[in-house]
PDB file of C-alpha atoms and ligand atoms in Angstrom:
ATOM      1  CA  MET A  20     -24.989  53.072 -43.862  1.00 85.00           C
ATOM      2  CA  TYR A  21     -24.645  53.467 -40.115  1.00 88.00           C
ATOM      3  CA  LYS A  22     -26.501  50.200 -39.519  1.00 87.00           C
ATOM      4  CA  SER A  23     -24.359  48.217 -41.946  1.00 87.00           C
ATOM      5  CA  ALA A  24     -21.119  49.734 -40.569  1.00 87.00           C
ATOM      6  CA  LEU A  25     -22.228  48.713 -37.095  1.00 88.00           C
ATOM      7  CA  ALA A  26     -23.066  45.163 -38.215  1.00 87.00           C
ATOM      8  CA  ARG A  27     -19.654  44.864 -39.844  1.00 88.00           C
ATOM      9  CA  LEU A  28     -17.891  46.103 -36.719  1.00 90.00           C
ATOM     10  CA  GLN A  29     -19.852  43.618 -34.616  1.00 89.00           C
ATOM     11  CA  LEU A  30     -18.931  40.777 -36.967  1.00 90.00           C
ATOM     12  CA  GLU A  31     -15.264  41.769 -36.819  1.00 91.00           C
ATOM     13  CA  THR A  32     -15.301  41.870 -33.004  1.00 92.00           C
ATOM     14  CA  ASP A  33     -17.005  38.461 -32.874  1.00 92.00           C
ATOM     15  CA  LEU A  34     -14.564  37.045 -35.425  1.00 94.00           C
ATOM     16  CA  ARG A  35     -11.567  38.176 -33.371  1.00 92.00           C
ATOM     17  CA  ARG A  36     -12.933  36.287 -30.369  1.00 94.00           C
ATOM     18  CA  ALA A  37     -14.035  33.206 -32.249  1.00 94.00           C
ATOM     19  CA  ILE A  38     -10.646  31.474 -32.280  1.00 86.00           C
ATOM     20  CA  GLU A  39     -10.025  31.887 -28.531  1.00 87.00           C
ATOM     21  CA  ARG A  40     -13.565  30.689 -27.846  1.00 93.00           C
ATOM     22  CA  PHE A  41     -13.207  27.600 -30.051  1.00 92.00           C
ATOM     23  CA  GLU A  42     -16.184  28.534 -32.203  1.00 97.00           C
ATOM     24  CA  PHE A  43     -14.817  27.298 -35.526  1.00 97.00           C
ATOM     25  CA  ARG A  44     -15.727  23.852 -36.849  1.00 98.00           C
ATOM     26  CA  LEU A  45     -14.593  21.866 -39.837  1.00 98.00           C
ATOM     27  CA  PHE A  46     -17.052  20.004 -42.018  1.00 98.00           C
ATOM     28  CA  TYR A  47     -15.864  17.345 -44.425  1.00 98.00           C
ATOM     29  CA  GLN A  48     -17.191  16.581 -47.886  1.00 98.00           C
ATOM     30  CA  PRO A  49     -16.109  13.297 -49.497  1.00 98.00           C
ATOM     31  CA  ILE A  50     -14.215  13.190 -52.778  1.00 98.00           C
ATOM     32  CA  VAL A  51     -15.016  10.029 -54.720  1.00 98.00           C
ATOM     33  CA  SER A  52     -12.682   8.292 -57.166  1.00 98.00           C
ATOM     34  CA  LEU A  53     -14.419   7.199 -60.372  1.00 97.00           C
ATOM     35  CA  THR A  54     -11.726   4.563 -60.871  1.00 95.00           C
ATOM     36  CA  SER A  55     -12.333   2.733 -57.601  1.00 94.00           C
ATOM     37  CA  GLY A  56     -15.862   4.001 -56.890  1.00 95.00           C
ATOM     38  CA  SER A  57     -14.938   4.736 -53.279  1.00 95.00           C
ATOM     39  CA  ILE A  58     -14.106   7.743 -51.126  1.00 96.00           C
ATOM     40  CA  ILE A  59     -10.440   8.683 -51.517  1.00 97.00           C
ATOM     41  CA  GLY A  60     -10.499  11.741 -49.304  1.00 97.00           C
ATOM     42  CA  PHE A  61     -12.346  14.770 -48.010  1.00 98.00           C
ATOM     43  CA  GLU A  62     -12.355  18.507 -48.519  1.00 98.00           C
ATOM     44  CA  ALA A  63     -12.272  20.383 -45.206  1.00 98.00           C
ATOM     45  CA  LEU A  64     -14.818  23.215 -45.205  1.00 98.00           C
ATOM     46  CA  LEU A  65     -14.945  25.875 -42.514  1.00 98.00           C
ATOM     47  CA  ARG A  66     -18.035  26.677 -40.418  1.00 98.00           C
ATOM     48  CA  TRP A  67     -18.501  29.116 -37.548  1.00 97.00           C
ATOM     49  CA  GLN A  68     -20.704  28.107 -34.636  1.00 97.00           C
ATOM     50  CA  HIS A  69     -21.725  31.660 -33.744  1.00 95.00           C
ATOM     51  CA  PRO A  70     -23.095  31.937 -30.181  1.00 93.00           C
ATOM     52  CA  GLU A  71     -26.164  33.954 -31.260  1.00 92.00           C
ATOM     53  CA  ARG A  72     -26.509  33.419 -34.997  1.00 93.00           C
ATOM     54  CA  GLY A  73     -25.998  29.663 -35.156  1.00 96.00           C
ATOM     55  CA  LEU A  74     -23.903  27.798 -37.710  1.00 96.00           C
ATOM     56  CA  LEU A  75     -22.514  30.224 -40.307  1.00 97.00           C
ATOM     57  CA  ASN A  76     -21.228  29.331 -43.768  1.00 97.00           C
ATOM     58  CA  PRO A  77     -17.875  30.619 -45.026  1.00 97.00           C
ATOM     59  CA  THR A  78     -19.536  33.103 -47.383  1.00 96.00           C
ATOM     60  CA  ASP A  79     -20.961  34.880 -44.292  1.00 95.00           C
ATOM     61  CA  PHE A  80     -17.565  35.653 -42.767  1.00 96.00           C
ATOM     62  CA  ILE A  81     -14.604  34.706 -44.983  1.00 96.00           C
ATOM     63  CA  PRO A  82     -14.739  37.933 -47.043  1.00 95.00           C
ATOM     64  CA  LEU A  83     -14.387  40.001 -43.831  1.00 94.00           C
ATOM     65  CA  ALA A  84     -11.739  37.638 -42.477  1.00 96.00           C
ATOM     66  CA  GLN A  85      -9.805  38.231 -45.688  1.00 94.00           C
ATOM     67  CA  GLU A  86     -10.179  42.006 -45.574  1.00 93.00           C
ATOM     68  CA  THR A  87      -9.022  42.224 -41.968  1.00 93.00           C
ATOM     69  CA  GLY A  88      -6.202  39.709 -42.358  1.00 94.00           C
ATOM     70  CA  LEU A  89      -7.785  37.470 -39.697  1.00 95.00           C
ATOM     71  CA  ILE A  90      -7.916  34.738 -42.340  1.00 96.00           C
ATOM     72  CA  VAL A  91      -4.224  34.011 -41.708  1.00 96.00           C
ATOM     73  CA  LYS A  92      -4.832  32.976 -38.105  1.00 95.00           C
ATOM     74  CA  ILE A  93      -8.098  31.212 -38.938  1.00 97.00           C
ATOM     75  CA  GLY A  94      -6.540  29.470 -41.931  1.00 97.00           C
ATOM     76  CA  ASN A  95      -3.738  28.186 -39.763  1.00 97.00           C
ATOM     77  CA  TRP A  96      -6.251  26.725 -37.376  1.00 97.00           C
ATOM     78  CA  VAL A  97      -8.044  25.083 -40.336  1.00 98.00           C
ATOM     79  CA  LEU A  98      -4.817  23.526 -41.599  1.00 98.00           C
ATOM     80  CA  HIS A  99      -3.894  22.191 -38.199  1.00 98.00           C
ATOM     81  CA  GLU A 100      -7.355  20.806 -37.443  1.00 98.00           C
ATOM     82  CA  ALA A 101      -7.735  19.202 -40.887  1.00 98.00           C
ATOM     83  CA  CYS A 102      -4.315  17.518 -40.652  1.00 98.00           C
ATOM     84  CA  ARG A 103      -4.993  16.366 -37.100  1.00 98.00           C
ATOM     85  CA  GLN A 104      -8.366  14.867 -38.076  1.00 98.00           C
ATOM     86  CA  MET A 105      -6.992  13.153 -41.176  1.00 98.00           C
ATOM     87  CA  GLN A 106      -4.126  11.600 -39.228  1.00 97.00           C
ATOM     88  CA  ALA A 107      -6.586  10.385 -36.563  1.00 97.00           C
ATOM     89  CA  TRP A 108      -8.724   8.730 -39.272  1.00 96.00           C
ATOM     90  CA  ARG A 109      -5.717   7.175 -40.957  1.00 95.00           C
ATOM     91  CA  VAL A 110      -4.529   5.678 -37.684  1.00 94.00           C
ATOM     92  CA  HIS A 111      -8.005   4.563 -36.623  1.00 93.00           C
ATOM     93  CA  TYR A 112      -9.211   3.060 -39.907  1.00 91.00           C
ATOM     94  CA  ARG A 113      -5.830   1.882 -41.253  1.00 85.00           C
ATOM     95  CA  SER A 114      -7.512   2.393 -44.586  1.00 76.00           C
ATOM     96  CA  ASN A 115      -5.374   2.529 -47.682  1.00 77.00           C
ATOM     97  CA  SER A 116      -8.166   4.029 -49.736  1.00 85.00           C
ATOM     98  CA  LEU A 117      -8.352   7.190 -47.594  1.00 93.00           C
ATOM     99  CA  LYS A 118      -5.586   9.150 -49.262  1.00 95.00           C
ATOM    100  CA  LYS A 119      -6.088  12.902 -49.120  1.00 97.00           C
ATOM    101  CA  ILE A 120      -7.401  15.772 -47.081  1.00 98.00           C
ATOM    102  CA  SER A 121      -7.925  18.960 -49.113  1.00 98.00           C
ATOM    103  CA  VAL A 122      -7.644  22.371 -47.508  1.00 98.00           C
ATOM    104  CA  ASN A 123      -8.540  25.724 -49.083  1.00 98.00           C
ATOM    105  CA  LEU A 124      -5.799  28.334 -48.951  1.00 96.00           C
ATOM    106  CA  SER A 125      -6.634  32.036 -49.340  1.00 94.00           C
ATOM    107  CA  VAL A 126      -4.529  34.618 -51.201  1.00 91.00           C
ATOM    108  CA  LYS A 127      -3.457  36.313 -47.939  1.00 92.00           C
ATOM    109  CA  GLN A 128      -2.365  33.031 -46.398  1.00 94.00           C
ATOM    110  CA  PHE A 129      -0.460  32.092 -49.497  1.00 93.00           C
ATOM    111  CA  SER A 130       1.572  35.299 -49.424  1.00 91.00           C
ATOM    112  CA  GLN A 131       2.727  34.850 -45.808  1.00 94.00           C
ATOM    113  CA  PRO A 132       6.532  34.718 -45.839  1.00 93.00           C
ATOM    114  CA  ASP A 133       6.561  31.887 -43.292  1.00 96.00           C
ATOM    115  CA  LEU A 134       3.899  29.736 -45.039  1.00 96.00           C
ATOM    116  CA  ILE A 135       6.305  26.884 -45.779  1.00 97.00           C
ATOM    117  CA  GLU A 136       7.602  26.722 -42.182  1.00 97.00           C
ATOM    118  CA  GLN A 137       4.079  26.938 -40.787  1.00 98.00           C
ATOM    119  CA  ILE A 138       2.860  24.035 -42.913  1.00 98.00           C
ATOM    120  CA  GLY A 139       5.992  22.021 -42.177  1.00 98.00           C
ATOM    121  CA  GLN A 140       5.420  22.546 -38.481  1.00 98.00           C
ATOM    122  CA  ILE A 141       1.740  21.522 -38.721  1.00 98.00           C
ATOM    123  CA  LEU A 142       2.636  18.318 -40.576  1.00 98.00           C
ATOM    124  CA  HIS A 143       5.322  17.582 -38.016  1.00 98.00           C
ATOM    125  CA  SER A 144       3.125  18.179 -34.969  1.00 98.00           C
ATOM    126  CA  THR A 145       0.119  16.258 -36.314  1.00 98.00           C
ATOM    127  CA  GLY A 146       2.234  13.428 -37.745  1.00 98.00           C
ATOM    128  CA  LEU A 147       0.453  13.582 -41.110  1.00 97.00           C
ATOM    129  CA  ASP A 148       2.494  12.582 -44.145  1.00 97.00           C
ATOM    130  CA  ALA A 149       2.818  15.512 -46.599  1.00 98.00           C
ATOM    131  CA  CYS A 150       1.538  13.315 -49.440  1.00 97.00           C
ATOM    132  CA  CYS A 151      -1.834  13.081 -47.631  1.00 98.00           C
ATOM    133  CA  LEU A 152      -2.331  16.851 -47.818  1.00 98.00           C
ATOM    134  CA  ALA A 153      -3.745  18.674 -50.831  1.00 98.00           C
ATOM    135  CA  LEU A 154      -3.935  22.466 -50.946  1.00 98.00           C
ATOM    136  CA  GLU A 155      -6.611  24.177 -53.028  1.00 97.00           C
ATOM    137  CA  ILE A 156      -5.765  27.571 -54.401  1.00 95.00           C
ATOM    138  CA  THR A 157      -7.667  29.728 -56.851  1.00 92.00           C
ATOM    139  CA  GLU A 158      -6.262  31.137 -60.052  1.00 89.00           C
ATOM    140  CA  SER A 159      -6.094  34.568 -58.362  1.00 86.00           C
ATOM    141  CA  VAL A 160      -3.489  33.245 -55.903  1.00 86.00           C
ATOM    142  CA  ILE A 161      -1.120  32.690 -58.814  1.00 83.00           C
ATOM    143  CA  VAL A 162      -2.049  35.878 -60.649  1.00 81.00           C
ATOM    144  CA  GLU A 163      -1.707  38.091 -57.548  1.00 81.00           C
ATOM    145  CA  ASN A 164       1.554  36.608 -56.316  1.00 77.00           C
ATOM    146  CA  GLY A 165       3.567  36.594 -59.556  1.00 77.00           C
ATOM    147  CA  ASP A 166       7.034  35.035 -59.439  1.00 82.00           C
ATOM    148  CA  VAL A 167       6.789  34.420 -55.707  1.00 84.00           C
ATOM    149  CA  ALA A 168       3.884  32.076 -56.460  1.00 87.00           C
ATOM    150  CA  THR A 169       6.067  29.872 -58.632  1.00 88.00           C
ATOM    151  CA  THR A 170       8.691  29.553 -55.902  1.00 92.00           C
ATOM    152  CA  THR A 171       6.166  28.884 -53.136  1.00 94.00           C
ATOM    153  CA  LEU A 172       4.243  26.333 -55.225  1.00 94.00           C
ATOM    154  CA  SER A 173       7.473  24.503 -56.070  1.00 95.00           C
ATOM    155  CA  GLN A 174       8.502  24.432 -52.421  1.00 97.00           C
ATOM    156  CA  LEU A 175       5.128  22.988 -51.425  1.00 97.00           C
ATOM    157  CA  ARG A 176       5.263  20.435 -54.210  1.00 97.00           C
ATOM    158  CA  ASN A 177       8.820  19.450 -53.232  1.00 97.00           C
ATOM    159  CA  MET A 178       7.571  18.798 -49.711  1.00 98.00           C
ATOM    160  CA  GLY A 179       5.218  16.218 -51.275  1.00 98.00           C
ATOM    161  CA  ILE A 180       2.028  18.262 -50.953  1.00 98.00           C
ATOM    162  CA  GLU A 181      -0.486  18.020 -53.808  1.00 98.00           C
ATOM    163  CA  LEU A 182      -1.668  21.295 -55.363  1.00 97.00           C
ATOM    164  CA  SER A 183      -4.999  21.873 -57.024  1.00 96.00           C
ATOM    165  CA  ILE A 184      -6.690  24.819 -58.690  1.00 95.00           C
ATOM    166  CA  ASP A 185     -10.123  25.423 -57.178  1.00 95.00           C
ATOM    167  CA  ASP A 186     -13.146  26.833 -59.037  1.00 93.00           C
ATOM    168  CA  PHE A 187     -11.317  26.394 -62.324  1.00 92.00           C
ATOM    169  CA  GLY A 188     -12.950  28.254 -65.180  1.00 87.00           C
ATOM    170  CA  THR A 189     -14.411  31.099 -63.147  1.00 87.00           C
ATOM    171  CA  GLY A 190     -11.328  33.251 -62.653  1.00 81.00           C
ATOM    172  CA  TYR A 191      -8.698  34.904 -64.755  1.00 79.00           C
ATOM    173  CA  SER A 192      -6.402  32.161 -65.900  1.00 75.00           C
ATOM    174  CA  SER A 193      -3.057  32.422 -67.555  1.00 74.00           C
ATOM    175  CA  LEU A 194      -3.474  29.297 -69.664  1.00 79.00           C
ATOM    176  CA  GLY A 195      -0.003  29.731 -71.139  1.00 75.00           C
ATOM    177  CA  CYS A 196       1.532  29.497 -67.662  1.00 76.00           C
ATOM    178  CA  LEU A 197      -0.617  26.657 -66.366  1.00 82.00           C
ATOM    179  CA  HIS A 198       1.832  23.962 -67.414  1.00 82.00           C
ATOM    180  CA  SER A 199       4.755  25.706 -65.740  1.00 84.00           C
ATOM    181  CA  PHE A 200       3.214  25.462 -62.263  1.00 89.00           C
ATOM    182  CA  PRO A 201       3.490  22.205 -60.325  1.00 93.00           C
ATOM    183  CA  ILE A 202      -0.295  21.729 -60.232  1.00 94.00           C
ATOM    184  CA  SER A 203      -1.645  18.147 -60.181  1.00 96.00           C
ATOM    185  CA  VAL A 204      -5.402  18.689 -60.122  1.00 97.00           C
ATOM    186  CA  LEU A 205      -7.974  21.013 -61.696  1.00 96.00           C
ATOM    187  CA  LYS A 206     -11.285  21.325 -59.872  1.00 97.00           C
ATOM    188  CA  ILE A 207     -14.040  22.270 -62.303  1.00 95.00           C
ATOM    189  CA  ASP A 208     -16.301  24.851 -60.708  1.00 93.00           C
ATOM    190  CA  ARG A 209     -19.802  23.660 -59.887  1.00 93.00           C
ATOM    191  CA  SER A 210     -21.378  26.434 -61.961  1.00 91.00           C
ATOM    192  CA  PHE A 211     -20.380  24.379 -65.025  1.00 91.00           C
ATOM    193  CA  ILE A 212     -21.587  21.063 -63.618  1.00 92.00           C
ATOM    194  CA  ASN A 213     -24.895  22.095 -62.093  1.00 83.00           C
ATOM    195  CA  PRO A 214     -26.810  23.181 -65.164  1.00 73.00           C
ATOM    196  CA  ILE A 215     -25.577  20.147 -67.162  1.00 62.00           C
ATOM    197  CA  ALA A 216     -29.040  19.185 -68.340  1.00 58.00           C
ATOM    198  CA  ALA A 217     -30.135  22.714 -69.087  1.00 59.00           C
ATOM    199  CA  ASN A 218     -27.278  24.030 -71.140  1.00 64.00           C
ATOM    200  CA  SER A 219     -25.361  22.104 -73.759  1.00 71.00           C
ATOM    201  CA  ARG A 220     -22.630  24.751 -73.937  1.00 75.00           C
ATOM    202  CA  ASN A 221     -21.612  23.803 -70.415  1.00 81.00           C
ATOM    203  CA  LEU A 222     -21.106  20.238 -71.596  1.00 86.00           C
ATOM    204  CA  GLU A 223     -18.610  21.480 -74.145  1.00 89.00           C
ATOM    205  CA  ILE A 224     -16.800  23.636 -71.594  1.00 90.00           C
ATOM    206  CA  ILE A 225     -16.517  20.698 -69.199  1.00 93.00           C
ATOM    207  CA  GLU A 226     -15.183  18.518 -71.986  1.00 94.00           C
ATOM    208  CA  ILE A 227     -12.613  21.165 -72.908  1.00 93.00           C
ATOM    209  CA  ILE A 228     -11.438  21.559 -69.307  1.00 94.00           C
ATOM    210  CA  VAL A 229     -11.093  17.783 -68.859  1.00 96.00           C
ATOM    211  CA  THR A 230      -9.136  17.517 -72.127  1.00 96.00           C
ATOM    212  CA  LEU A 231      -6.935  20.481 -71.151  1.00 95.00           C
ATOM    213  CA  ALA A 232      -6.169  18.946 -67.757  1.00 96.00           C
ATOM    214  CA  HIS A 233      -5.377  15.536 -69.210  1.00 97.00           C
ATOM    215  CA  LYS A 234      -3.133  17.001 -71.924  1.00 95.00           C
ATOM    216  CA  LEU A 235      -1.198  18.818 -69.207  1.00 94.00           C
ATOM    217  CA  GLY A 236      -0.937  15.604 -67.172  1.00 95.00           C
ATOM    218  CA  MET A 237      -3.355  16.735 -64.491  1.00 97.00           C
ATOM    219  CA  ASP A 238      -6.316  14.989 -62.878  1.00 98.00           C
ATOM    220  CA  VAL A 239      -9.798  16.498 -62.672  1.00 98.00           C
ATOM    221  CA  ILE A 240     -12.203  16.822 -59.759  1.00 98.00           C
ATOM    222  CA  ALA A 241     -15.731  17.857 -60.748  1.00 97.00           C
ATOM    223  CA  GLU A 242     -17.430  19.879 -58.003  1.00 96.00           C
ATOM    224  CA  GLY A 243     -21.147  20.158 -57.328  1.00 96.00           C
ATOM    225  CA  VAL A 244     -22.283  16.816 -58.749  1.00 96.00           C
ATOM    226  CA  GLU A 245     -25.933  16.471 -57.753  1.00 95.00           C
ATOM    227  CA  THR A 246     -27.482  13.966 -60.158  1.00 94.00           C
ATOM    228  CA  LYS A 247     -26.914  10.542 -61.650  1.00 94.00           C
ATOM    229  CA  GLN A 248     -27.005  12.091 -65.091  1.00 92.00           C
ATOM    230  CA  GLN A 249     -24.121  14.434 -64.268  1.00 94.00           C
ATOM    231  CA  LEU A 250     -22.165  11.511 -62.848  1.00 95.00           C
ATOM    232  CA  THR A 251     -22.636   9.435 -66.006  1.00 95.00           C
ATOM    233  CA  PHE A 252     -21.554  12.336 -68.193  1.00 94.00           C
ATOM    234  CA  LEU A 253     -18.374  12.844 -66.141  1.00 96.00           C
ATOM    235  CA  ARG A 254     -17.618   9.125 -66.089  1.00 97.00           C
ATOM    236  CA  ASN A 255     -17.814   9.039 -69.883  1.00 96.00           C
ATOM    237  CA  LEU A 256     -15.332  11.918 -70.061  1.00 96.00           C
ATOM    238  CA  ARG A 257     -12.931   9.931 -67.864  1.00 97.00           C
ATOM    239  CA  CYS A 258     -12.977  12.550 -65.157  1.00 97.00           C
ATOM    240  CA  GLU A 259     -10.975  11.074 -62.249  1.00 98.00           C
ATOM    241  CA  TYR A 260     -12.788  12.409 -59.185  1.00 98.00           C
ATOM    242  CA  VAL A 261     -16.191  13.796 -58.233  1.00 98.00           C
ATOM    243  CA  GLN A 262     -17.590  15.715 -55.283  1.00 98.00           C
ATOM    244  CA  GLY A 263     -21.115  16.950 -54.575  1.00 97.00           C
ATOM    245  CA  TYR A 264     -24.471  16.488 -52.880  1.00 97.00           C
ATOM    246  CA  PHE A 265     -25.150  13.361 -54.986  1.00 97.00           C
ATOM    247  CA  PHE A 266     -22.606  11.594 -52.778  1.00 98.00           C
ATOM    248  CA  SER A 267     -22.867  13.641 -49.614  1.00 98.00           C
ATOM    249  CA  PRO A 268     -23.095  17.231 -48.352  1.00 98.00           C
ATOM    250  CA  PRO A 269     -20.269  18.452 -46.088  1.00 98.00           C
ATOM    251  CA  LEU A 270     -20.573  16.567 -42.765  1.00 98.00           C
ATOM    252  CA  ASP A 271     -19.314  17.069 -39.238  1.00 98.00           C
ATOM    253  CA  SER A 272     -16.436  14.820 -38.221  1.00 98.00           C
ATOM    254  CA  LEU A 273     -18.658  12.170 -36.599  1.00 98.00           C
ATOM    255  CA  ALA A 274     -20.913  11.821 -39.631  1.00 98.00           C
ATOM    256  CA  ALA A 275     -17.865  11.796 -41.918  1.00 98.00           C
ATOM    257  CA  ALA A 276     -16.362   8.972 -39.841  1.00 96.00           C
ATOM    258  CA  ALA A 277     -19.628   7.018 -40.181  1.00 96.00           C
ATOM    259  CA  LEU A 278     -19.367   7.475 -43.937  1.00 96.00           C
ATOM    260  CA  ILE A 279     -15.831   6.042 -43.935  1.00 95.00           C
ATOM    261  CA  THR A 280     -17.081   3.062 -41.934  1.00 94.00           C
ATOM    262  CA  ALA A 281     -20.001   2.523 -44.328  1.00 94.00           C
ATOM    263  CA  ASN A 282     -17.471   2.050 -47.156  1.00 91.00           C
ATOM    264  CA  LEU A 283     -20.001   2.889 -49.889  1.00 93.00           C
ATOM    265  CA  GLN A 284     -19.333   2.229 -53.564  1.00 94.00           C
ATOM    266  CA  TRP A 285     -20.591   4.307 -56.477  1.00 93.00           C
TER     267      TRP A 285
HETATM  268  P1  LIG B 328     -15.119  25.593 -52.465  1.00 87.59           P
HETATM  269  O1  LIG B 328     -13.750  25.366 -51.952  1.00 87.59           O
HETATM  270  O2  LIG B 328     -15.299  25.621 -53.938  1.00 87.59           O
HETATM  271  O3  LIG B 328     -16.029  24.494 -51.773  1.00 87.59           O
HETATM  272  C1  LIG B 328     -17.119  23.895 -52.378  1.00 87.59           C
HETATM  273  C2  LIG B 328     -18.414  24.540 -51.932  1.00 87.59           C
HETATM  274  O4  LIG B 328     -19.477  23.978 -52.701  1.00 87.59           O
HETATM  275  C3  LIG B 328     -18.773  24.242 -50.473  1.00 87.59           C
HETATM  276  O5  LIG B 328     -19.467  25.377 -49.965  1.00 87.59           O
HETATM  277  C4  LIG B 328     -19.709  23.062 -50.594  1.00 87.59           C
HETATM  278  O6  LIG B 328     -20.596  22.933 -49.509  1.00 87.59           O
HETATM  279  C5  LIG B 328     -20.460  23.425 -51.853  1.00 87.59           C
HETATM  280  N1  LIG B 328     -21.004  22.236 -52.521  1.00 87.59           N
HETATM  281  C6  LIG B 328     -20.466  21.008 -52.560  1.00 87.59           C
HETATM  282  N2  LIG B 328     -21.211  20.146 -53.300  1.00 87.59           N
HETATM  283  C7  LIG B 328     -22.280  20.865 -53.748  1.00 87.59           C
HETATM  284  C8  LIG B 328     -23.411  20.537 -54.570  1.00 87.59           C
HETATM  285  O7  LIG B 328     -23.591  19.426 -55.034  1.00 87.59           O
HETATM  286  N3  LIG B 328     -24.285  21.544 -54.837  1.00 87.59           N
HETATM  287  C9  LIG B 328     -24.111  22.800 -54.341  1.00 87.59           C
HETATM  288  N4  LIG B 328     -25.029  23.725 -54.643  1.00 87.59           N
HETATM  289  N5  LIG B 328     -23.049  23.147 -53.555  1.00 87.59           N
HETATM  290  C10 LIG B 328     -22.147  22.192 -53.269  1.00 87.59           C
HETATM  291  P2  LIG B 328     -19.092  26.046 -48.580  1.00 87.59           P
HETATM  292  O8  LIG B 328     -18.713  25.000 -47.573  1.00 87.59           O
HETATM  293  O9  LIG B 328     -20.196  27.007 -48.248  1.00 87.59           O
HETATM  294  O10 LIG B 328     -17.773  26.853 -48.924  1.00 87.59           O
HETATM  295  C11 LIG B 328     -17.806  27.941 -49.808  1.00 87.59           C
HETATM  296  C12 LIG B 328     -16.421  28.436 -50.112  1.00 87.59           C
HETATM  297  O11 LIG B 328     -15.806  29.003 -48.969  1.00 87.59           O
HETATM  298  C13 LIG B 328     -15.478  27.323 -50.551  1.00 87.59           C
HETATM  299  O12 LIG B 328     -15.692  27.008 -51.899  1.00 87.59           O
HETATM  300  C14 LIG B 328     -14.138  27.973 -50.311  1.00 87.59           C
HETATM  301  O13 LIG B 328     -13.782  28.832 -51.364  1.00 87.59           O
HETATM  302  C15 LIG B 328     -14.416  28.817 -49.079  1.00 87.59           C
HETATM  303  N6  LIG B 328     -13.890  28.116 -47.904  1.00 87.59           N
HETATM  304  C16 LIG B 328     -14.444  27.111 -47.176  1.00 87.59           C
HETATM  305  N7  LIG B 328     -13.627  26.736 -46.166  1.00 87.59           N
HETATM  306  C17 LIG B 328     -12.530  27.515 -46.266  1.00 87.59           C
HETATM  307  C18 LIG B 328     -11.302  27.616 -45.513  1.00 87.59           C
HETATM  308  O14 LIG B 328     -11.037  26.877 -44.555  1.00 87.59           O
HETATM  309  N8  LIG B 328     -10.392  28.573 -45.922  1.00 87.59           N
HETATM  310  C19 LIG B 328     -10.630  29.390 -46.986  1.00 87.59           C
HETATM  311  N9  LIG B 328      -9.692  30.299 -47.329  1.00 87.59           N
HETATM  312  N10 LIG B 328     -11.741  29.310 -47.720  1.00 87.59           N
HETATM  313  C20 LIG B 328     -12.695  28.386 -47.373  1.00 87.59           C
HETATM  314 MG1  LIG B 329     -12.276  24.176 -52.334  1.00 87.59          MG
HETATM  315 MG1  LIG B 330     -14.578  25.140 -55.567  1.00 87.59          MG
END
């Protein structure tokens, strides 16, 4: 117990210093349109270049960042950096196909009273058009924020920002309310996509989620696509977008830029 309490305290101390020491990095994973076959955007994914422990994944530190509230400051950095990078790419590549940067928003960040102003300020200072930003929230963000969630989501949507539900199917969802939120995209969790070959019940669940989304006028992004077979299945279901190791793992900004230049088609 003593050892684990000490490790936690150490992690918290390191985390507090990480922003000032510029230890956070963003990796970018492409999102591919199945209509055009090309990359339409990226999801920004946080990494921590820890001075002793090397490159850490979000699962190693985001839970503690959430518990301690540090996620608000870190999340703000993520938003700013992702918008800055996207605007730089848009200016540099003048590419019309590069449309969206997706950023994950945690429950704590979402319930900040000044969230709207903060995001407005970030868009203003980076010069990124609001319609190029997509925010990913989980079902728990809506459930835990009640009526305030509806107001905040509407304000974000009115600014022109796209809203998507991340990890759809894994959380507690109020299906009856889904249509009343200004959500444009459902992201099917990769736990449904990954065992596609192994489990035919997953195929049915995926089909149901795609149908649900389409009936509600939403688009679908399938996460965790790793094989050609999964891609074909999703194409046949008329799923709009796909993301996963089959196309590319999350990349640092240089490698992501090389991928934009390569202009691959799937
Ligand atoms: P997520 O938003 O659902 O992101 C997708 C995760 O799936 C990423 O893990 C990505 O690397 C992984 N992934 C993508 N394609 C595949 C695939 O084909 N196979 C497999 N096995 N995995 C795949 P990552 O980067 O470790 O992020 C984990 C989670 O951490 C994210 O899940 C998100 O919930 C959270 N996260 C990441 N960055 C941020 C951030 O800036 N803010 C907040 N609040 N949460 C973040
Ligand atoms: Mg996400
Ligand atoms: Mg997800």
